[in-house]
Coordinates of C-alpha atoms in Angstrom, one line a residue:
Chain A
M1 CA 126.9 -3.2 99.4
A2 CA 127.0 0.1 100.8
T3 CA 126.1 2.5 98.7
S4 CA 127.9 6.0 99.1
N5 CA 126.2 9.5 98.2
I6 CA 129.4 10.6 98.8
H7 CA 129.4 9.3 95.2
K8 CA 126.4 12.0 94.4
W9 CA 128.0 14.9 95.6
A10 CA 131.4 13.9 94.4
S11 CA 129.7 14.4 90.7
L12 CA 128.7 17.9 91.5
P13 CA 131.1 20.6 89.6
D14 CA 134.5 21.6 91.9
P15 CA 135.2 25.5 92.3
S16 CA 137.9 26.6 89.5
P17 CA 141.4 26.4 91.4
A18 CA 141.1 30.3 90.5
E19 CA 138.1 30.4 92.3
L20 CA 139.5 28.4 95.2
A21 CA 142.3 30.7 95.2
R22 CA 140.2 33.8 95.7
A23 CA 138.1 32.1 98.5
A24 CA 141.0 31.0 100.9
E25 CA 142.6 34.5 100.2
G26 CA 139.7 36.0 102.4
D27 CA 137.4 37.2 98.9
A28 CA 134.0 37.2 100.4
Q29 CA 132.2 36.7 97.1
A30 CA 134.4 33.9 96.1
F31 CA 133.5 32.2 98.9
K32 CA 129.8 33.2 98.6
L33 CA 129.7 31.6 95.6
I34 CA 130.5 28.4 97.1
L35 CA 128.7 28.7 99.6
E36 CA 125.3 29.9 97.4
R37 CA 126.5 26.4 95.0
Y38 CA 127.3 23.5 98.3
Q39 CA 124.3 25.6 100.6
G40 CA 122.1 22.5 99.8
M41 CA 124.6 19.6 100.0
V42 CA 125.5 21.3 103.5
Y43 CA 122.0 22.1 105.1
S44 CA 121.2 18.1 103.7
V45 CA 123.8 16.4 105.5
A46 CA 123.2 18.5 109.2
Y47 CA 119.0 18.0 108.4
N48 CA 119.7 14.3 107.9
V49 CA 122.2 13.6 111.0
L50 CA 120.6 17.0 113.4
G51 CA 116.6 15.7 112.8
N52 CA 115.3 18.9 112.8
H53 CA 115.7 22.7 111.3
T54 CA 116.8 24.8 113.8
D55 CA 120.0 22.8 114.7
A56 CA 120.3 22.3 110.9
E57 CA 120.3 25.6 110.1
D58 CA 123.2 26.0 112.8
A59 CA 125.1 23.4 112.0
A60 CA 124.7 23.9 108.5
Q61 CA 126.7 27.6 109.1
E62 CA 129.8 25.9 111.9
A63 CA 130.4 24.2 108.8
F64 CA 131.1 26.4 106.4
L65 CA 132.6 28.8 109.0
R66 CA 134.9 25.8 108.9
C67 CA 134.9 26.0 105.7
Y68 CA 136.0 29.2 105.1
R69 CA 138.8 28.5 107.8
K70 CA 140.2 25.4 106.5
L71 CA 140.2 26.4 103.2
P72 CA 144.2 27.1 102.9
Q73 CA 144.6 23.3 104.1
F74 CA 142.2 22.2 100.9
R75 CA 144.1 19.6 98.5
S76 CA 142.7 18.9 95.6
E77 CA 143.5 15.2 96.1
A78 CA 139.6 15.1 97.0
T79 CA 137.4 16.3 95.0
F80 CA 136.4 19.5 96.5
S81 CA 132.9 18.3 96.8
T82 CA 134.0 15.2 98.9
W83 CA 136.5 17.2 101.1
L84 CA 133.0 19.5 102.3
F85 CA 130.4 16.9 102.1
R86 CA 132.8 15.2 105.4
L87 CA 133.3 19.1 106.5
A88 CA 129.6 19.0 107.2
L89 CA 128.7 15.6 108.2
T90 CA 131.8 16.2 110.8
A91 CA 130.5 19.2 112.1
S92 CA 127.0 18.2 112.6
V93 CA 128.1 15.0 114.6
D94 CA 130.1 17.0 116.4
Y95 CA 126.6 19.5 116.6
K96 CA 125.0 16.5 117.6
R97 CA 127.6 15.8 120.8
R98 CA 128.0 19.4 122.0
E99 CA 124.5 20.7 121.7
R100 CA 120.8 19.4 123.4
R101 CA 118.6 19.1 120.9
H102 CA 115.3 21.3 119.5
P103 CA 112.7 19.6 120.0
E104 CA 110.5 20.7 116.4
P105 CA 107.1 18.9 115.6
V106 CA 107.8 17.0 112.7
E107 CA 107.9 19.1 108.7
T108 CA 109.2 17.6 105.5
P109 CA 111.4 19.3 104.5
E110 CA 111.3 21.3 101.0
M111 CA 113.2 20.0 98.0
A112 CA 115.5 22.4 96.8
A113 CA 113.9 21.5 93.5
E114 CA 111.5 18.4 92.9
A115 CA 108.3 18.1 94.5
A116 CA 107.4 15.1 96.8
P117 CA 109.6 12.6 95.3
Q118 CA 109.0 9.0 95.3
L119 CA 111.9 7.5 97.3
G120 CA 110.5 3.6 96.6
E121 CA 107.2 1.2 96.7
G122 CA 104.4 3.4 98.7
V123 CA 108.0 5.5 100.2
D124 CA 107.9 8.9 100.3
A125 CA 110.1 11.7 101.8
A126 CA 106.9 12.7 104.1
T127 CA 107.4 8.7 105.2
I128 CA 111.0 8.8 105.4
V129 CA 110.7 12.1 107.5
A130 CA 108.8 10.9 109.7
A131 CA 110.1 7.4 110.6
L132 CA 113.7 9.1 110.8
H133 CA 111.9 11.5 112.7
D134 CA 110.9 8.9 116.0
L135 CA 114.1 7.5 115.9
P136 CA 115.6 7.9 118.8
D137 CA 119.1 10.6 118.3
D138 CA 121.2 7.0 119.5
Y139 CA 120.0 4.7 116.8
R140 CA 119.2 7.6 114.0
V141 CA 123.2 9.0 113.9
P142 CA 124.1 6.3 113.1
T143 CA 121.7 5.1 110.9
V144 CA 121.6 8.2 108.6
L145 CA 125.8 8.0 108.5
R146 CA 125.2 4.1 107.3
D147 CA 122.5 3.6 105.2
V148 CA 121.9 7.4 103.8
Y149 CA 125.3 8.1 103.2
G150 CA 127.1 4.8 103.2
L151 CA 129.6 5.6 105.4
P152 CA 132.2 2.1 107.0
Y153 CA 131.1 1.4 110.3
Q154 CA 134.5 2.5 111.3
E155 CA 134.4 5.7 110.1
I156 CA 131.1 6.1 111.7
A157 CA 132.5 4.4 115.0
A158 CA 135.2 7.6 115.0
A159 CA 133.0 10.2 114.1
T160 CA 130.4 9.6 116.9
G161 CA 133.2 7.9 119.3
R162 CA 131.4 5.2 119.6
P163 CA 133.1 1.4 120.1
L164 CA 132.3 -0.2 117.0
G165 CA 130.6 -3.4 117.9
T166 CA 127.1 -0.8 119.7
V167 CA 127.6 1.0 116.3
K168 CA 126.6 -1.8 114.2
V169 CA 123.9 -2.7 116.9
M170 CA 122.8 1.0 116.5
V171 CA 122.2 0.3 113.4
H172 CA 120.7 -2.8 113.1
R173 CA 118.3 -1.4 115.5
G174 CA 117.5 1.3 113.9
R175 CA 116.9 -0.3 110.3
A176 CA 114.5 -2.8 112.7
S177 CA 112.4 -0.1 113.8
L178 CA 112.4 1.9 110.3
R179 CA 111.5 -1.4 108.8
L180 CA 108.4 -1.6 111.5
K181 CA 107.5 1.8 110.7
L182 CA 107.4 1.8 106.9
R183 CA 105.2 -1.3 106.9
A184 CA 103.2 0.4 109.9
E185 CA 102.8 3.3 107.0
G186 CA 101.7 0.5 104.5
A187 CA 105.3 1.0 101.9
G188 CA 107.4 -1.4 100.7
P189 CA 107.2 -4.8 99.5
E190 CA 104.4 -7.2 99.8
Q191 CA 104.5 -9.0 102.4
G192 CA 104.8 -13.4 101.9
P193 CA 101.7 -14.9 102.0
A194 CA 103.6 -16.8 105.3
G195 CA 103.2 -14.3 109.2
A196 CA 102.1 -11.1 105.7
R197 CA 100.1 -8.9 107.5
P198 CA 97.6 -6.9 105.4
R199 CA 98.8 -3.4 104.2
S200 CA 97.7 0.0 105.4
D201 CA 95.3 1.6 102.0
T202 CA 96.3 5.1 103.7
Chain B
M1 CA 117.6 -23.8 113.4
D2 CA 115.0 -21.9 113.9
C3 CA 114.4 -18.4 111.5
S4 CA 115.4 -16.6 114.8
Y5 CA 119.2 -17.7 114.3
F6 CA 118.8 -16.4 110.7
R7 CA 117.3 -12.7 111.2
E8 CA 119.9 -12.1 113.3
R9 CA 122.2 -12.2 110.4
I10 CA 120.3 -10.7 108.3
N11 CA 121.9 -7.5 108.9
L12 CA 125.3 -9.2 108.7
Y13 CA 124.5 -10.7 105.5
I14 CA 123.2 -6.9 104.0
D15 CA 126.9 -5.5 105.4
G16 CA 128.8 -8.1 103.8
E17 CA 130.6 -9.1 106.8
M18 CA 129.8 -12.6 106.7
G19 CA 131.9 -15.9 105.3
Y20 CA 130.9 -17.6 102.1
L21 CA 130.3 -21.1 104.6
E22 CA 127.6 -18.6 106.8
V23 CA 126.1 -17.2 103.4
A24 CA 125.7 -20.4 102.0
E25 CA 123.9 -21.2 104.9
L26 CA 121.1 -18.8 105.2
Q27 CA 120.7 -18.1 101.8
S28 CA 120.0 -21.9 101.8
H29 CA 117.3 -20.9 104.6
L30 CA 115.7 -18.4 102.3
S31 CA 115.0 -20.7 99.4
F32 CA 112.7 -21.8 101.2
C33 CA 111.9 -19.7 104.0
P34 CA 109.4 -17.2 103.0
D35 CA 109.0 -15.0 105.9
C36 CA 113.2 -14.2 106.1
A37 CA 113.0 -14.1 103.1
A38 CA 110.4 -10.7 102.9
E39 CA 112.0 -9.6 106.1
L40 CA 115.4 -9.2 104.3
A41 CA 113.3 -7.9 100.9
E42 CA 111.6 -5.4 103.5
V43 CA 115.3 -4.2 104.7
G44 CA 116.1 -4.2 101.8
E45 CA 113.6 -1.8 100.6
V46 CA 114.4 0.8 104.2
R47 CA 118.1 0.6 103.0
S48 CA 117.4 1.8 99.0
A49 CA 114.9 4.7 100.7
L50 CA 117.1 6.0 102.7
A51 CA 120.0 5.9 100.3
A52 CA 117.2 7.6 97.8
W53 CA 116.3 10.6 99.9
G54 CA 119.6 10.7 100.4
R55 CA 120.4 11.7 97.4
L56 CA 117.8 14.6 97.4
E57 CA 119.3 18.5 98.1
L58 CA 116.8 20.3 100.2
A59 CA 115.7 23.6 100.8
T60 CA 117.9 25.9 102.6
P61 CA 115.6 27.7 104.9
P62 CA 115.7 31.7 103.2
G63 CA 118.1 34.2 104.3
F64 CA 120.2 30.8 105.7
V65 CA 123.8 33.0 102.6
E66 CA 123.2 36.4 103.5
R67 CA 123.1 34.8 107.9
V68 CA 126.1 33.0 106.9
M69 CA 128.4 35.6 104.9
A70 CA 127.7 37.7 107.5
A71 CA 129.6 35.4 110.0
V72 CA 132.2 35.0 107.4
E73 CA 133.4 38.9 107.3
V74 CA 133.7 38.6 111.1
E75 CA 136.3 35.9 110.6
P76 CA 140.1 37.0 110.4
A77 CA 140.9 36.0 107.0
P78 CA 142.0 32.3 105.8
G79 CA 145.8 31.2 106.6
S80 CA 145.2 35.0 109.3
P81 CA 147.1 34.0 112.5
K82 CA 144.2 33.0 115.2
P83 CA 142.4 34.6 118.3
F84 CA 144.1 32.9 120.8
G85 CA 141.0 31.7 122.0
Q86 CA 139.6 30.1 118.6
A87 CA 143.4 28.2 118.9
V88 CA 142.8 26.3 122.0
D89 CA 139.8 25.1 120.5
D90 CA 141.3 23.8 117.4
T91 CA 144.3 22.5 120.0
L92 CA 141.7 20.9 122.1
Q93 CA 139.8 19.8 119.3
K94 CA 143.2 18.1 117.6
L95 CA 143.7 16.3 120.6
D96 CA 140.7 14.9 121.1
D97 CA 140.6 13.3 116.9
T98 CA 144.6 12.3 117.8
L99 CA 144.4 10.6 121.1
G100 CA 140.6 9.2 120.4
R101 CA 137.9 8.8 122.8
I102 CA 137.9 5.7 125.8
P103 CA 134.4 3.9 125.6
L104 CA 132.9 4.0 128.8
P105 CA 129.6 1.5 129.7
G106 CA 126.1 2.2 128.3
G107 CA 127.7 3.7 125.3
R108 CA 128.7 6.5 126.3
T109 CA 132.1 7.7 126.1
I110 CA 135.4 9.5 127.7
P111 CA 138.0 12.0 125.7
V112 CA 141.6 10.1 126.3
K113 CA 142.8 13.9 127.2
N114 CA 140.4 14.5 129.9
V115 CA 141.8 11.2 131.2
I116 CA 145.9 12.6 130.8
G117 CA 144.7 16.0 131.7
W118 CA 142.7 14.7 135.0
G119 CA 145.7 12.7 135.1
L120 CA 148.3 15.2 135.8
A121 CA 146.2 17.4 138.0
A122 CA 145.8 14.2 140.5
A123 CA 149.7 13.6 140.5
A124 CA 150.2 17.7 141.1
V125 CA 148.0 18.0 144.1
A126 CA 150.3 14.4 145.1
I127 CA 153.3 15.8 144.6
G128 CA 152.2 19.1 146.5
L129 CA 151.0 17.1 149.5
G130 CA 154.2 14.8 149.4
R131 CA 156.2 18.0 149.8
R132 CA 153.6 19.5 152.6
H133 CA 154.0 16.3 154.8
G134 CA 157.6 16.8 153.8
R135 CA 158.3 19.3 155.2
R136 CA 155.7 19.0 158.6
A137 CA 157.6 16.0 159.3
R138 CA 160.8 18.3 159.0
E139 CA 159.8 20.9 161.0
L140 CA 158.5 18.4 163.9
T141 CA 161.7 16.2 163.8
P142 CA 163.9 17.9 166.7
L143 CA 167.0 19.0 166.2

């Protein structure tokens, strides 16, 4: 049932084989074109996994450095964007394991294109950012990997180095916590008549 | 059965991890329990909002491209021989990827390669102590 955003990124036009070959040979200008095209995708992944701008920038930079080093190993069985997306996820999760989080006040990041998009009934970007920001790291990372990016549980367990059962429990708790936070914000569907809590107008 | 039994299963249902019989049982309960049906709808809304959030592209901080390019320009060309330190880092990373990690109580994990490393170090110390003990015993043995 999981919808994977990998498919969304896979729809980005890939660099041509000639562009990739030049970048793999160390042509800085060719690599810069790739960087400019995919910076938003890689930065978004890093921000969603790490939850703050300072760490996201470091991890996104690390992802592009890994991309540069591994370009000669890229094979066209996968699309380039899917390959880079996986590199960005791995770099971000590795960064999470290695580094201490830089505490930052919650601040809605700027979008590359549209402003203040609605993500559902009564849910806007600021609501989601604040709710994710408040989640403990142990819940946020697996929940983001599962429900923001649609990764299978097995892959999340491998990426985070946690047992499969633990990952599932963390995702379930993350969802429960987000549900309560969004409900408190007055977002989400209308409650049923029994046990319903009135929606806030804020 | 009370609602707590079904509420614990809502996530399994959403993740498609229930058998046919369990699905039928849950769906039957949902058809007459508005509280559980509301909870299922809310979790669904949360997941939809998260998926929609994941499709958005965030703007990178000013100067991001320039900073990455500055880091790239001091890198050796891709495919060229790696500096020793980076080659060691990559090898250790590959060992981690290949051997995996061992779960510990409290949800923590430890890389298998570390355990092997400690085991080898302990074996080396044991062998060293054994040899020393043997030499000492020979020295003390009367001829």
